[in-house]
Every structure is written in C-alpha cells, then in structure tokens.
C-alpha cells in the first residue's frame, strides 16, 4: 500500500490546480445537484454529486451491457465475466500481494458487483480518503483484466452453485418459466444467470471477446457520490481513465423486437414443495415510454400495502399468504407481473380468477383519486428514502442509467404526480389483457422433507419476494454478521456518543441523533416481549401477538392504519426475536407525530379480534410450511434442535409442533400475553436523521402518557456442551444445492469479555470475501458460491459459533473436506499478526460506512442499548478491538472452536452413499 503514496501525491498536486483540471471534461448538464461530464479523451460519462454529511464516498461504474446482450451459447457470460473481474488485473493481483478484494476489504470497503438484464455495475462504498484507490481499480480492470482460464474453471463452479441455489426456490423456478414463455424472441427471454450448460461450457476466448466488445469508457458511466472534492475527482479520473481509448469498433446494439402475442400462454412447474404459487405476466412498454408512470401507479394500487386491491381480495380473504405485482422500467419492453403465494387449502384456479377479477374491475370502473394519491405519496416518500446515504443514491442512479436516462432519478417523481385515475384505467385496458397474458402455476407434488423438523420462520414468503423485487445478481452475498459487530462494531477514535441525545419520556429510553440527510427519519425500538416469554405450553404466543398489532386497534381498523401510513409513504413494522418485541419505521420529518401516535396506539390498544386472529393464523401456518422448502433455514433449525435442550431459549420446536400451537392459540391467550408483557419498562426508542428532538419528545410524551407495565430479561439457563462430532442429515427432495452447517455452543453471551476476541478470530476465518473460507474454498477451489462463519444466538443467552456454506450435491463431499481442512488449520495454527491487523482495519472502515445512513446509525445505537451497553460504547469499543493481542485471539479460537467437537448438519437432496 505504500506504493500508493506516489500516485496520491500526483492526485493531490493536480487537484491543487483547482478547476483548471476540469478543462479535460465537457460539462453536459446539471440536474438535482448531480453534474454530468464527458471525459473528452474517450467519451467516459461521469456523474458527480458532493455530499459531506458523512466521511464516506461511493464509486460506482455502470457498463451498458447485461444479459440482453447475450445469445444462445453465451447466456450467463455477462455475469460470469463480472465474477472474473475480481480475479486480477495487470496492477492488482494475488501474485503482487494486492488482490482487489483484499486491498478494498482491508480498508473497510463495502464492495461488490451486480449483473442484470441491461447493465453490469461495480462499486466501492468506502471511507472517503480512499476514493482515488477505488477509481484506480475500476480503470485498471476496464482494460487490464487478466482473464485466465485457470481462473475461469473454478469460478464456473462457483457460478453454477449460484445457479443451483436459485433453482432451490419453487418461486424462482416459476418466475423464470413464466418469463421464458412470455418473451420468446428478445434476449430478455433467458435469465441473467443463464442456462446451466452455457455456464459450464463457455470458453475463455468467448469471455474475452465479450470483454473486449463491451468494456470501454464510451460504454460506461462512472458515478462518484458523497464526501469528495470535485477537483480531486477530476484529477483522479483523468489520471486513471484518461489514457484509455474509446472503443475501436461500434458497440453492438440489440435490435430484436418481440413479436405480437396471439393468445394466452400457460406454464406449470411441478416439483417437491409445500404450497402452490400463481403468477402471471403481461407484456409492457420500456421504461422511457409515457405509460411507465401510470403503470407504476397501477402496480402500487394493486399490491402496495394492506390498502391495496389484491391484499383485500386475496390475502384478507384467506386465499393467499401474500400478493404482489411489479413493473420494471427497463431499456426495452418487458413485463408487468402479478404473483400470489397460496394459503393452505387454496386452489390455483380460485386465486387466478380473483386476480383477473380485480384487473377487470379496474378496467371497467377505474380507480379512485384517493388510491392514486396514496400511490404517488408512497413513491415520493420512497424517493426521499433513496437519498439516505451515498450508496443509496448511486445504486438508484445505476438503474436509471441502465434504462437509458439518469435524469429520471430527478424527474420521475415530479412526472408521477401528473398521473390521473383515467391514466391508470387506460393503461390497465391497454396492457392487462387476458389474451396477452402468460399464466403459470407452481404445483407442489409432495413434501419438501420427510423428517418433519422445522422452525420459527425467519425464512418466510417475504424472502422470495425480496429477491424478486431486487434487481441483479451479485458477485457474492455479503455474509450476515450478527449483532453489534455488523460493521458497526469497531471504529477509529470517535466522539459520536456525545452527539447522541438521551431523555427518558414516560419511562421510555429515548435516543436521538441528528444526521445530514434531508427530511428522512428512521426509528428503531424494542422492549422485552419476545419468543422466550411465551408460555411453556405454547411457544408461538409472542409471535402471534406481535403479528396482530397492525390488524386493528380500539380506534382504528387494520385498513385505516394501513391507509394512514401509506398515504404518508411511511412504514412501520413489528416482529419478535428471542427476547424482544422490535419495531422499526421510516418516514418523512413532517410525519413523525402521526407515526408515533400510530405506534403507541398499536402497542397499547390492539383489539385482538377473533376474526383477525383466525386470518393471521392461516397466513402464519403457510409461512411455517414454506420454511421446509429452504435448505439454509432447515439446516440452522436442525442444528438448534440438535445442540440445545428443549428449555433453552435457542431451541426451536418442530414445524408440526409450531403449527399445532398456532392452531391452538385463542384470543384470550394473546390478550393475557399482551397484558403481562407489553409496557414501557425497558422500552427503547431510537430516532435518527433529520431530527426535531423536541417534537419527537412531545409526541412520545402525549402518545404514551399513562402507559404502565413491562418486564425485564431473565438470565438464560445452562450451557449445552458438544463432546464429540455429531453428523445430522436432513434430506429434502428436488434441491440442486445443499447447505452445510456446522458449529458448537460457546457458553458466551454478547457482553462476555472473551466474545470480542472470538468474534475477531472467526471473522478472520469467514467474516468476508477476503477471509480464509471464501478466499480458499470458493475463490481458489471453486466449490461454493458462498461460505461464511459467524457467532449467533448470543444476544442475551449463551450462543454458538458456526460455519455455513452451500454446495452442489456432487461437490458436497469435497466441500466438507475443504471446510474441515481449513477449520483444522485455523484451530491448530491460529491466525497471523498480519491477518489480525488487516481485519482490525477492515472493521474500522466498515464502522464509518455503516454509520453513514439513518438505518445504520439507528440500528447500531439500538443494538448497543438493547444488549445492555452504555451509549459511550460507540466510542469505547475501538479501544477494546485495538487492544486485542494475537495471543488473546488465538486462545479464544483454541478454547471454543475445536473441530473435533462440533455438530454438522447437511440439508438438501443428499447424494446417496
């Protein structure tokens, strides 16, 4: 890294000349605080937006190439090439000791890449003093990629496992089948990840040809958002990109148009699963079409929130556990889609009929002005939320760039305000016609598992929905990091704590933190009323109680609650974990009093009607059943059931037991639980963003006046021990990827002294992409798309350390062997001083990045306080990390991570002996 100093000195000297450096850039336009330039030497588009509210900058480059640019035989090439872009360049490679991933993650950067239909993007979200390094890396891999076949071979199996993981989901398989039937000529026909045979057989020569065709500055947009000075950005960009020439040949354009559809098309996917899914897609116009605004509003009216048409017609009637629609604004015409996950006992035909009935109702009678206004307000609030942090801004710009016009980031909301009810009715008539639809069913043929073990579903229907709504597939999944150390655990010396204001209001611990974002407020909070407080005879009572909070109060029914929030574009949700009832929300500054009033009303005065209880029980049972389709969920649940005794807070009952418990819950059970556990005692309320502290305190004082009650968190029971390795297989039908999950209880809880050393130790093993497991088992050997280590279940009770990875059934034995080999090496040899220093640096940088958004700040403060830490811990924890010695870390590894005393679970379609 010392070699970087000479380059940075040149940048600083160039920047000192000020705006003279910008004469090499032609200013194209400026809109909404975003400036567009062209680098004159090669046509590189540059977008700049300075924002000094946090010491973080996002550097993102978007290439105008996606899976739409592929043909049969090369499907998936864009995505595979995206992976190979991390395998080394002329100047950054493992041989030189400065691998791209290692260099960036050792600085604490959040880095990744994603590929989708119209684009590929690469990004670094990192402390602002490292902006020049990010620019240099992106310039170097634009034209100096090594692209070696010895890298392609292991990376092919990595991508194949990513493909296999996607195939595990029945919903994903159905969505893919519908798209492939609805679009037959245009290259949107195939999914971004491509066909399996193309992934396996595409040659390095084809990939190089693809790279040399599309990776040019005149086919790319470089966005720099956040804490930087424009003169320094100009100097950096010219220094690193200036010598690259524009494309030597015209960039190929897609000219294929989809032929007219002549009648409805139907597809079916049959495989093992729990409950059915209905989906349908209609041909829709490209994102720049004038009808895109009305189609966006139509989608929200159909499925955004409890006030939506499909929620009332399908979910509230007990036919489906959810219903959602989507309209993606892409470069070329694509699809308007509607899906519903069936509730237990529902028929595909009935749900399909209900969806078409609602569409025909809109076509015949239109929608109300109230519905249109509500949908517009939701989008306006979302637009404000998407300006919460440099990375959020860059990510949203990325999608508009791919569509063809980044200025939609600024103008879209204003044009959306012009949509009328007549416009919505017109586009429904124009595009949502049965003869122009493609309808698909997922039909489960048998149960996904024969073992009958399950668990409290954090893996619910919403997991698939979120993946459907989130564009692009990534170079790698950032592993989930538990608790305080999720990037917000380690910091350079800071004085953040004294900027957090505290006051007790009606017994509630209120923490507020002013941040640089405009008009956005995020809240997080909790009090003890989680699953561990459920009565011993029914572990689901706390869960069901929380699920009913938004189903009506003494003053407002569930639709009025939903309409109030949705009219504001705000969100507010409740959920339980092991010990806490948690709430979270996001809103505009002006709407804080209304949201606080709703929060108080739902916590204090839920009506708990028998009708709503029965409806919610049916939805919850459906969610529990779907958990059996998820290999990750079943592996972790099986581990918990194997390791912990039934009276331990980390133990999880079987699916059958939980379903029976849900069925048995009565209104009296829920009311008794609420009366005994809900109250301001030990309640925490955190608000961050554009804060008016006095207004927040006034709202809380009024809304929670006179509220009493609440409980404290008890001490957990004894620690289980594993004295020898135990293997548990959980066989599931029709799964193309197997989850390997192993670990052992530690006896440590969150505030125990040794936990910090153990956390840093296991982070070296598998905390991020540059950690040992990913760099060896994935990057070198190509055995998995993702493998990581973690600490879990130790917020208040004694938890476990663990490793989780996914493998093709054919590679499972190799994956297990490699994982255990690395675990033994880690245990026997310990970690090096260099590894420890690098990960300290990683976590320090991640701290800066994590606290740059309102959600990151609120989540960190809440995490500290809810687990018994003082707010000063924001500034003190870095000292604990930096004080860790190599001996302390290696001693913790030796004490707790013995590879001969573990529980190993394999979940999926297991290979026969």
mmCIF file with all atom_site columns, C-alpha atoms in Angstrom, residues 609-781:
data_model
loop_
_atom_site.group_PDB
_atom_site.id
_atom_site.type_symbol
_atom_site.label_atom_id
_atom_site.label_alt_id
_atom_site.label_comp_id
_atom_site.label_asym_id
_atom_site.label_entity_id
_atom_site.label_seq_id
_atom_site.pdbx_PDB_ins_code
_atom_site.Cartn_x
_atom_site.Cartn_y
_atom_site.Cartn_z
_atom_site.occupancy
_atom_site.B_iso_or_equiv
_atom_site.pdbx_formal_charge
_atom_site.auth_seq_id
_atom_site.auth_comp_id
_atom_site.auth_asym_id
_atom_site.auth_atom_id
_atom_site.pdbx_PDB_model_num
ATOM 1   C CA . UNK A 1 609 ? -60.422 -9.747  17.289 1.00 0.00 ? 609 UNK A CA 1
ATOM 2   C CA . UNK A 1 610 ? -61.167 -13.418 16.780 1.00 0.00 ? 610 UNK A CA 1
ATOM 3   C CA . UNK A 1 611 ? -61.723 -12.812 13.049 1.00 0.00 ? 611 UNK A CA 1
ATOM 4   C CA . UNK A 1 612 ? -58.287 -11.248 12.559 1.00 0.00 ? 612 UNK A CA 1
ATOM 5   C CA . UNK A 1 613 ? -56.678 -13.914 14.705 1.00 0.00 ? 613 UNK A CA 1
ATOM 6   C CA . UNK A 1 614 ? -58.037 -16.689 12.512 1.00 0.00 ? 614 UNK A CA 1
ATOM 7   C CA . UNK A 1 615 ? -56.915 -14.935 9.330  1.00 0.00 ? 615 UNK A CA 1
ATOM 8   C CA . UNK A 1 616 ? -53.435 -14.332 10.646 1.00 0.00 ? 616 UNK A CA 1
ATOM 9   C CA . UNK A 1 617 ? -53.100 -17.881 11.949 1.00 0.00 ? 617 UNK A CA 1
ATOM 10  C CA . UNK A 1 618 ? -53.756 -19.194 8.459  1.00 0.00 ? 618 UNK A CA 1
ATOM 11  C CA . UNK A 1 619 ? -51.109 -16.879 6.970  1.00 0.00 ? 619 UNK A CA 1
ATOM 12  C CA . UNK A 1 620 ? -48.593 -17.809 9.631  1.00 0.00 ? 620 UNK A CA 1
ATOM 13  C CA . UNK A 1 621 ? -49.135 -21.529 9.111  1.00 0.00 ? 621 UNK A CA 1
ATOM 14  C CA . UNK A 1 622 ? -48.480 -21.026 5.397  1.00 0.00 ? 622 UNK A CA 1
ATOM 15  C CA . UNK A 1 623 ? -45.230 -19.240 6.183  1.00 0.00 ? 623 UNK A CA 1
ATOM 16  C CA . UNK A 1 624 ? -44.139 -22.005 8.519  1.00 0.00 ? 624 UNK A CA 1
ATOM 17  C CA . UNK A 1 625 ? -44.845 -24.642 5.899  1.00 0.00 ? 625 UNK A CA 1
ATOM 18  C CA . UNK A 1 626 ? -42.751 -22.783 3.341  1.00 0.00 ? 626 UNK A CA 1
ATOM 19  C CA . UNK A 1 627 ? -39.786 -22.861 5.689  1.00 0.00 ? 627 UNK A CA 1
ATOM 20  C CA . UNK A 1 628 ? -39.485 -26.546 4.811  1.00 0.00 ? 628 UNK A CA 1
ATOM 21  C CA . UNK A 1 629 ? -38.517 -25.520 1.252  1.00 0.00 ? 629 UNK A CA 1
ATOM 22  C CA . UNK A 1 630 ? -35.427 -23.559 2.346  1.00 0.00 ? 630 UNK A CA 1
ATOM 23  C CA . UNK A 1 631 ? -32.202 -25.521 2.845  1.00 0.00 ? 631 UNK A CA 1
ATOM 24  C CA . UNK A 1 632 ? -30.495 -22.739 4.815  1.00 0.00 ? 632 UNK A CA 1
ATOM 25  C CA . UNK A 1 633 ? -33.404 -22.467 7.211  1.00 0.00 ? 633 UNK A CA 1
ATOM 26  C CA . UNK A 1 634 ? -33.724 -26.189 7.731  1.00 0.00 ? 634 UNK A CA 1
ATOM 27  C CA . UNK A 1 635 ? -30.006 -26.611 8.335  1.00 0.00 ? 635 UNK A CA 1
ATOM 28  C CA . UNK A 1 636 ? -29.862 -23.914 11.005 1.00 0.00 ? 636 UNK A CA 1
ATOM 29  C CA . UNK A 1 637 ? -33.056 -25.132 12.662 1.00 0.00 ? 637 UNK A CA 1
ATOM 30  C CA . UNK A 1 638 ? -31.828 -28.721 12.715 1.00 0.00 ? 638 UNK A CA 1
ATOM 31  C CA . UNK A 1 639 ? -28.594 -27.536 14.297 1.00 0.00 ? 639 UNK A CA 1
ATOM 32  C CA . UNK A 1 640 ? -30.507 -25.679 17.030 1.00 0.00 ? 640 UNK A CA 1
ATOM 33  C CA . UNK A 1 641 ? -32.668 -28.702 17.749 1.00 0.00 ? 641 UNK A CA 1
ATOM 34  C CA . UNK A 1 642 ? -29.605 -30.944 17.940 1.00 0.00 ? 642 UNK A CA 1
ATOM 35  C CA . UNK A 1 643 ? -27.479 -28.705 20.146 1.00 0.00 ? 643 UNK A CA 1
ATOM 36  C CA . UNK A 1 644 ? -29.855 -27.063 22.589 1.00 0.00 ? 644 UNK A CA 1
ATOM 37  C CA . UNK A 1 645 ? -32.142 -28.673 25.164 1.00 0.00 ? 645 UNK A CA 1
ATOM 38  C CA . UNK A 1 646 ? -35.850 -28.000 24.781 1.00 0.00 ? 646 UNK A CA 1
ATOM 39  C CA . UNK A 1 647 ? -35.906 -25.467 27.642 1.00 0.00 ? 647 UNK A CA 1
ATOM 40  C CA . UNK A 1 648 ? -33.099 -23.342 26.184 1.00 0.00 ? 648 UNK A CA 1
ATOM 41  C CA . UNK A 1 649 ? -34.063 -20.028 24.531 1.00 0.00 ? 649 UNK A CA 1
ATOM 42  C CA . UNK A 1 650 ? -32.191 -21.003 21.338 1.00 0.00 ? 650 UNK A CA 1
ATOM 43  C CA . UNK A 1 651 ? -34.105 -24.249 20.926 1.00 0.00 ? 651 UNK A CA 1
ATOM 44  C CA . UNK A 1 652 ? -36.731 -24.325 18.168 1.00 0.00 ? 652 UNK A CA 1
ATOM 45  C CA . UNK A 1 653 ? -39.695 -26.662 18.075 1.00 0.00 ? 653 UNK A CA 1
ATOM 46  C CA . UNK A 1 654 ? -40.608 -28.703 15.019 1.00 0.00 ? 654 UNK A CA 1
ATOM 47  C CA . UNK A 1 655 ? -42.839 -27.337 12.285 1.00 0.00 ? 655 UNK A CA 1
ATOM 48  C CA . UNK A 1 656 ? -45.603 -29.749 13.250 1.00 0.00 ? 656 UNK A CA 1
ATOM 49  C CA . UNK A 1 657 ? -45.473 -28.597 16.854 1.00 0.00 ? 657 UNK A CA 1
ATOM 50  C CA . UNK A 1 658 ? -45.482 -24.948 15.894 1.00 0.00 ? 658 UNK A CA 1
ATOM 51  C CA . UNK A 1 659 ? -48.415 -25.359 13.542 1.00 0.00 ? 659 UNK A CA 1
ATOM 52  C CA . UNK A 1 660 ? -50.387 -27.142 16.242 1.00 0.00 ? 660 UNK A CA 1
ATOM 53  C CA . UNK A 1 661 ? -49.529 -24.368 18.675 1.00 0.00 ? 661 UNK A CA 1
ATOM 54  C CA . UNK A 1 662 ? -50.652 -21.685 16.226 1.00 0.00 ? 662 UNK A CA 1
ATOM 55  C CA . UNK A 1 663 ? -53.901 -23.556 15.651 1.00 0.00 ? 663 UNK A CA 1
ATOM 56  C CA . UNK A 1 664 ? -54.494 -23.758 19.409 1.00 0.00 ? 664 UNK A CA 1
ATOM 57  C CA . UNK A 1 665 ? -53.939 -20.059 20.199 1.00 0.00 ? 665 UNK A CA 1
ATOM 58  C CA . UNK A 1 666 ? -57.037 -18.182 21.341 1.00 0.00 ? 666 UNK A CA 1
ATOM 59  C CA . UNK A 1 667 ? -57.861 -14.510 21.728 1.00 0.00 ? 667 UNK A CA 1
ATOM 60  C CA . UNK A 1 668 ? -57.572 -14.930 25.486 1.00 0.00 ? 668 UNK A CA 1
ATOM 61  C CA . UNK A 1 669 ? -54.019 -16.285 25.120 1.00 0.00 ? 669 UNK A CA 1
ATOM 62  C CA . UNK A 1 670 ? -52.972 -13.237 23.132 1.00 0.00 ? 670 UNK A CA 1
ATOM 63  C CA . UNK A 1 671 ? -54.708 -10.750 25.421 1.00 0.00 ? 671 UNK A CA 1
ATOM 64  C CA . UNK A 1 672 ? -53.135 -12.309 28.508 1.00 0.00 ? 672 UNK A CA 1
ATOM 65  C CA . UNK A 1 673 ? -49.681 -12.181 26.956 1.00 0.00 ? 673 UNK A CA 1
ATOM 66  C CA . UNK A 1 674 ? -50.125 -8.563  25.927 1.00 0.00 ? 674 UNK A CA 1
ATOM 67  C CA . UNK A 1 675 ? -51.340 -7.520  29.360 1.00 0.00 ? 675 UNK A CA 1
ATOM 68  C CA . UNK A 1 676 ? -48.489 -9.297  31.119 1.00 0.00 ? 676 UNK A CA 1
ATOM 69  C CA . UNK A 1 677 ? -45.559 -8.215  28.937 1.00 0.00 ? 677 UNK A CA 1
ATOM 70  C CA . UNK A 1 678 ? -46.289 -5.020  26.986 1.00 0.00 ? 678 UNK A CA 1
ATOM 71  C CA . UNK A 1 679 ? -45.324 -1.737  28.630 1.00 0.00 ? 679 UNK A CA 1
ATOM 72  C CA . UNK A 1 680 ? -42.682 0.995   28.800 1.00 0.00 ? 680 UNK A CA 1
ATOM 73  C CA . UNK A 1 681 ? -40.432 -0.815  31.247 1.00 0.00 ? 681 UNK A CA 1
ATOM 74  C CA . UNK A 1 682 ? -37.092 -1.364  29.461 1.00 0.00 ? 682 UNK A CA 1
ATOM 75  C CA . UNK A 1 683 ? -38.522 0.141   26.268 1.00 0.00 ? 683 UNK A CA 1
ATOM 76  C CA . UNK A 1 684 ? -36.009 1.770   23.925 1.00 0.00 ? 684 UNK A CA 1
ATOM 77  C CA . UNK A 1 685 ? -36.851 4.300   21.203 1.00 0.00 ? 685 UNK A CA 1
ATOM 78  C CA . UNK A 1 686 ? -34.154 5.469   18.769 1.00 0.00 ? 686 UNK A CA 1
ATOM 79  C CA . UNK A 1 687 ? -34.656 8.124   16.071 1.00 0.00 ? 687 UNK A CA 1
ATOM 80  C CA . UNK A 1 688 ? -32.002 9.240   13.575 1.00 0.00 ? 688 UNK A CA 1
ATOM 81  C CA . UNK A 1 689 ? -31.936 11.522  10.561 1.00 0.00 ? 689 UNK A CA 1
ATOM 82  C CA . UNK A 1 690 ? -33.453 14.975  10.100 1.00 0.00 ? 690 UNK A CA 1
ATOM 83  C CA . UNK A 1 691 ? -34.421 15.197  13.757 1.00 0.00 ? 691 UNK A CA 1
ATOM 84  C CA . UNK A 1 692 ? -36.603 17.667  15.612 1.00 0.00 ? 692 UNK A CA 1
ATOM 85  C CA . UNK A 1 693 ? -35.849 16.394  19.097 1.00 0.00 ? 693 UNK A CA 1
ATOM 86  C CA . UNK A 1 694 ? -38.441 18.492  20.906 1.00 0.00 ? 694 UNK A CA 1
ATOM 87  C CA . UNK A 1 695 ? -41.182 17.416  18.510 1.00 0.00 ? 695 UNK A CA 1
ATOM 88  C CA . UNK A 1 696 ? -40.267 13.747  18.993 1.00 0.00 ? 696 UNK A CA 1
ATOM 89  C CA . UNK A 1 697 ? -40.245 14.039  22.774 1.00 0.00 ? 697 UNK A CA 1
ATOM 90  C CA . UNK A 1 698 ? -43.563 15.897  22.717 1.00 0.00 ? 698 UNK A CA 1
ATOM 91  C CA . UNK A 1 699 ? -45.145 13.216  20.525 1.00 0.00 ? 699 UNK A CA 1
ATOM 92  C CA . UNK A 1 700 ? -43.878 10.384  22.732 1.00 0.00 ? 700 UNK A CA 1
ATOM 93  C CA . UNK A 1 701 ? -44.989 12.184  25.888 1.00 0.00 ? 701 UNK A CA 1
ATOM 94  C CA . UNK A 1 702 ? -48.506 12.606  24.556 1.00 0.00 ? 702 UNK A CA 1
ATOM 95  C CA . UNK A 1 703 ? -48.904 9.227   22.843 1.00 0.00 ? 703 UNK A CA 1
ATOM 96  C CA . UNK A 1 704 ? -47.536 7.086   25.698 1.00 0.00 ? 704 UNK A CA 1
ATOM 97  C CA . UNK A 1 705 ? -48.863 9.099   28.632 1.00 0.00 ? 705 UNK A CA 1
ATOM 98  C CA . UNK A 1 706 ? -50.091 6.859   31.442 1.00 0.00 ? 706 UNK A CA 1
ATOM 99  C CA . UNK A 1 707 ? -48.874 3.590   29.891 1.00 0.00 ? 707 UNK A CA 1
ATOM 100 C CA . UNK A 1 708 ? -47.699 1.108   32.508 1.00 0.00 ? 708 UNK A CA 1
ATOM 101 C CA . UNK A 1 709 ? -46.251 -2.365  32.595 1.00 0.00 ? 709 UNK A CA 1
ATOM 102 C CA . UNK A 1 710 ? -43.467 -4.346  31.024 1.00 0.00 ? 710 UNK A CA 1
ATOM 103 C CA . UNK A 1 711 ? -40.914 -6.927  32.135 1.00 0.00 ? 711 UNK A CA 1
ATOM 104 C CA . UNK A 1 712 ? -37.157 -7.466  32.320 1.00 0.00 ? 712 UNK A CA 1
ATOM 105 C CA . UNK A 1 713 ? -34.991 -10.014 30.528 1.00 0.00 ? 713 UNK A CA 1
ATOM 106 C CA . UNK A 1 714 ? -34.155 -13.010 32.747 1.00 0.00 ? 714 UNK A CA 1
ATOM 107 C CA . UNK A 1 715 ? -30.817 -14.786 32.870 1.00 0.00 ? 715 UNK A CA 1
ATOM 108 C CA . UNK A 1 716 ? -30.562 -17.733 30.487 1.00 0.00 ? 716 UNK A CA 1
ATOM 109 C CA . UNK A 1 717 ? -30.136 -21.320 31.565 1.00 0.00 ? 717 UNK A CA 1
ATOM 110 C CA . UNK A 1 718 ? -27.160 -23.645 31.486 1.00 0.00 ? 718 UNK A CA 1
ATOM 111 C CA . UNK A 1 719 ? -24.819 -24.012 28.510 1.00 0.00 ? 719 UNK A CA 1
ATOM 112 C CA . UNK A 1 720 ? -25.022 -27.205 26.437 1.00 0.00 ? 720 UNK A CA 1
ATOM 113 C CA . UNK A 1 721 ? -21.782 -28.942 25.504 1.00 0.00 ? 721 UNK A CA 1
ATOM 114 C CA . UNK A 1 722 ? -20.701 -30.955 22.484 1.00 0.00 ? 722 UNK A CA 1
ATOM 115 C CA . UNK A 1 723 ? -18.075 -33.547 23.432 1.00 0.00 ? 723 UNK A CA 1
ATOM 116 C CA . UNK A 1 724 ? -17.666 -35.201 20.039 1.00 0.00 ? 724 UNK A CA 1
ATOM 117 C CA . UNK A 1 725 ? -18.611 -34.590 16.441 1.00 0.00 ? 725 UNK A CA 1
ATOM 118 C CA . UNK A 1 726 ? -22.178 -35.435 15.575 1.00 0.00 ? 726 UNK A CA 1
ATOM 119 C CA . UNK A 1 727 ? -23.476 -35.603 11.985 1.00 0.00 ? 727 UNK A CA 1
ATOM 120 C CA . UNK A 1 728 ? -27.144 -34.986 11.192 1.00 0.00 ? 728 UNK A CA 1
ATOM 121 C CA . UNK A 1 729 ? -28.629 -35.306 7.702  1.00 0.00 ? 729 UNK A CA 1
ATOM 122 C CA . UNK A 1 730 ? -31.829 -33.539 6.725  1.00 0.00 ? 730 UNK A CA 1
ATOM 123 C CA . UNK A 1 731 ? -32.945 -34.873 3.348  1.00 0.00 ? 731 UNK A CA 1
ATOM 124 C CA . UNK A 1 732 ? -35.090 -32.662 1.092  1.00 0.00 ? 732 UNK A CA 1
ATOM 125 C CA . UNK A 1 733 ? -36.430 -33.564 -2.327 1.00 0.00 ? 733 UNK A CA 1
ATOM 126 C CA . UNK A 1 734 ? -35.640 -31.748 -5.599 1.00 0.00 ? 734 UNK A CA 1
ATOM 127 C CA . UNK A 1 735 ? -32.927 -29.428 -4.278 1.00 0.00 ? 735 UNK A CA 1
ATOM 128 C CA . UNK A 1 736 ? -29.976 -28.596 -6.521 1.00 0.00 ? 736 UNK A CA 1
ATOM 129 C CA . UNK A 1 737 ? -27.890 -27.069 -3.731 1.00 0.00 ? 737 UNK A CA 1
ATOM 130 C CA . UNK A 1 738 ? -27.132 -28.473 -0.276 1.00 0.00 ? 738 UNK A CA 1
ATOM 131 C CA . UNK A 1 739 ? -26.476 -26.375 2.819  1.00 0.00 ? 739 UNK A CA 1
ATOM 132 C CA . UNK A 1 740 ? -23.635 -27.447 5.092  1.00 0.00 ? 740 UNK A CA 1
ATOM 133 C CA . UNK A 1 741 ? -23.986 -26.005 8.611  1.00 0.00 ? 741 UNK A CA 1
ATOM 134 C CA . UNK A 1 742 ? -21.627 -26.787 11.451 1.00 0.00 ? 742 UNK A CA 1
ATOM 135 C CA . UNK A 1 743 ? -20.651 -25.332 14.800 1.00 0.00 ? 743 UNK A CA 1
ATOM 136 C CA . UNK A 1 744 ? -20.788 -25.692 18.551 1.00 0.00 ? 744 UNK A CA 1
ATOM 137 C CA . UNK A 1 745 ? -22.108 -23.771 21.557 1.00 0.00 ? 745 UNK A CA 1
ATOM 138 C CA . UNK A 1 746 ? -19.666 -21.353 23.168 1.00 0.00 ? 746 UNK A CA 1
ATOM 139 C CA . UNK A 1 747 ? -21.281 -20.607 26.502 1.00 0.00 ? 747 UNK A CA 1
ATOM 140 C CA . UNK A 1 748 ? -20.644 -16.926 25.740 1.00 0.00 ? 748 UNK A CA 1
ATOM 141 C CA . UNK A 1 749 ? -23.220 -14.187 25.605 1.00 0.00 ? 749 UNK A CA 1
ATOM 142 C CA . UNK A 1 750 ? -22.916 -10.807 23.979 1.00 0.00 ? 750 UNK A CA 1
ATOM 143 C CA . UNK A 1 751 ? -21.267 -8.897  26.821 1.00 0.00 ? 751 UNK A CA 1
ATOM 144 C CA . UNK A 1 752 ? -18.768 -11.568 27.873 1.00 0.00 ? 752 UNK A CA 1
ATOM 145 C CA . UNK A 1 753 ? -15.169 -10.408 27.701 1.00 0.00 ? 753 UNK A CA 1
ATOM 146 C CA . UNK A 1 754 ? -13.860 -13.263 25.541 1.00 0.00 ? 754 UNK A CA 1
ATOM 147 C CA . UNK A 1 755 ? -16.538 -12.750 22.902 1.00 0.00 ? 755 UNK A CA 1
ATOM 148 C CA . UNK A 1 756 ? -14.692 -9.833  21.296 1.00 0.00 ? 756 UNK A CA 1
ATOM 149 C CA . UNK A 1 757 ? -11.577 -11.930 20.744 1.00 0.00 ? 757 UNK A CA 1
ATOM 150 C CA . UNK A 1 758 ? -13.616 -14.862 19.443 1.00 0.00 ? 758 UNK A CA 1
ATOM 151 C CA . UNK A 1 759 ? -15.579 -12.601 17.121 1.00 0.00 ? 759 UNK A CA 1
ATOM 152 C CA . UNK A 1 760 ? -12.458 -11.142 15.532 1.00 0.00 ? 760 UNK A CA 1
ATOM 153 C CA . UNK A 1 761 ? -10.931 -14.620 15.277 1.00 0.00 ? 761 UNK A CA 1
ATOM 154 C CA . UNK A 1 762 ? -13.883 -16.156 13.467 1.00 0.00 ? 762 UNK A CA 1
ATOM 155 C CA . UNK A 1 763 ? -14.105 -13.067 11.240 1.00 0.00 ? 763 UNK A CA 1
ATOM 156 C CA . UNK A 1 764 ? -10.609 -13.894 10.007 1.00 0.00 ? 764 UNK A CA 1
ATOM 157 C CA . UNK A 1 765 ? -11.869 -17.382 9.206  1.00 0.00 ? 765 UNK A CA 1
ATOM 158 C CA . UNK A 1 766 ? -15.064 -16.440 7.382  1.00 0.00 ? 766 UNK A CA 1
ATOM 159 C CA . UNK A 1 767 ? -16.265 -12.901 8.018  1.00 0.00 ? 767 UNK A CA 1
ATOM 160 C CA . UNK A 1 768 ? -15.977 -11.525 4.488  1.00 0.00 ? 768 UNK A CA 1
ATOM 161 C CA . UNK A 1 769 ? -14.794 -12.365 0.981  1.00 0.00 ? 769 UNK A CA 1
ATOM 162 C CA . UNK A 1 770 ? -11.114 -11.881 1.795  1.00 0.00 ? 770 UNK A CA 1
ATOM 163 C CA . UNK A 1 771 ? -11.386 -14.187 4.824  1.00 0.00 ? 771 UNK A CA 1
ATOM 164 C CA . UNK A 1 772 ? -9.929  -17.683 4.641  1.00 0.00 ? 772 UNK A CA 1
ATOM 165 C CA . UNK A 1 773 ? -13.032 -19.706 3.797  1.00 0.00 ? 773 UNK A CA 1
ATOM 166 C CA . UNK A 1 774 ? -14.156 -17.585 0.863  1.00 0.00 ? 774 UNK A CA 1
ATOM 167 C CA . UNK A 1 775 ? -10.663 -16.978 -0.486 1.00 0.00 ? 775 UNK A CA 1
ATOM 168 C CA . UNK A 1 776 ? -9.805  -20.700 -0.438 1.00 0.00 ? 776 UNK A CA 1
ATOM 169 C CA . UNK A 1 777 ? -12.964 -22.826 -0.605 1.00 0.00 ? 777 UNK A CA 1
ATOM 170 C CA . UNK A 1 778 ? -14.673 -20.528 -3.090 1.00 0.00 ? 778 UNK A CA 1
ATOM 171 C CA . UNK A 1 779 ? -12.070 -18.351 -4.800 1.00 0.00 ? 779 UNK A CA 1
ATOM 172 C CA . UNK A 1 780 ? -9.268  -20.881 -5.163 1.00 0.00 ? 780 UNK A CA 1
ATOM 173 C CA . UNK A 1 781 ? -11.088 -24.208 -5.266 1.00 0.00 ? 781 UNK A CA 1
#
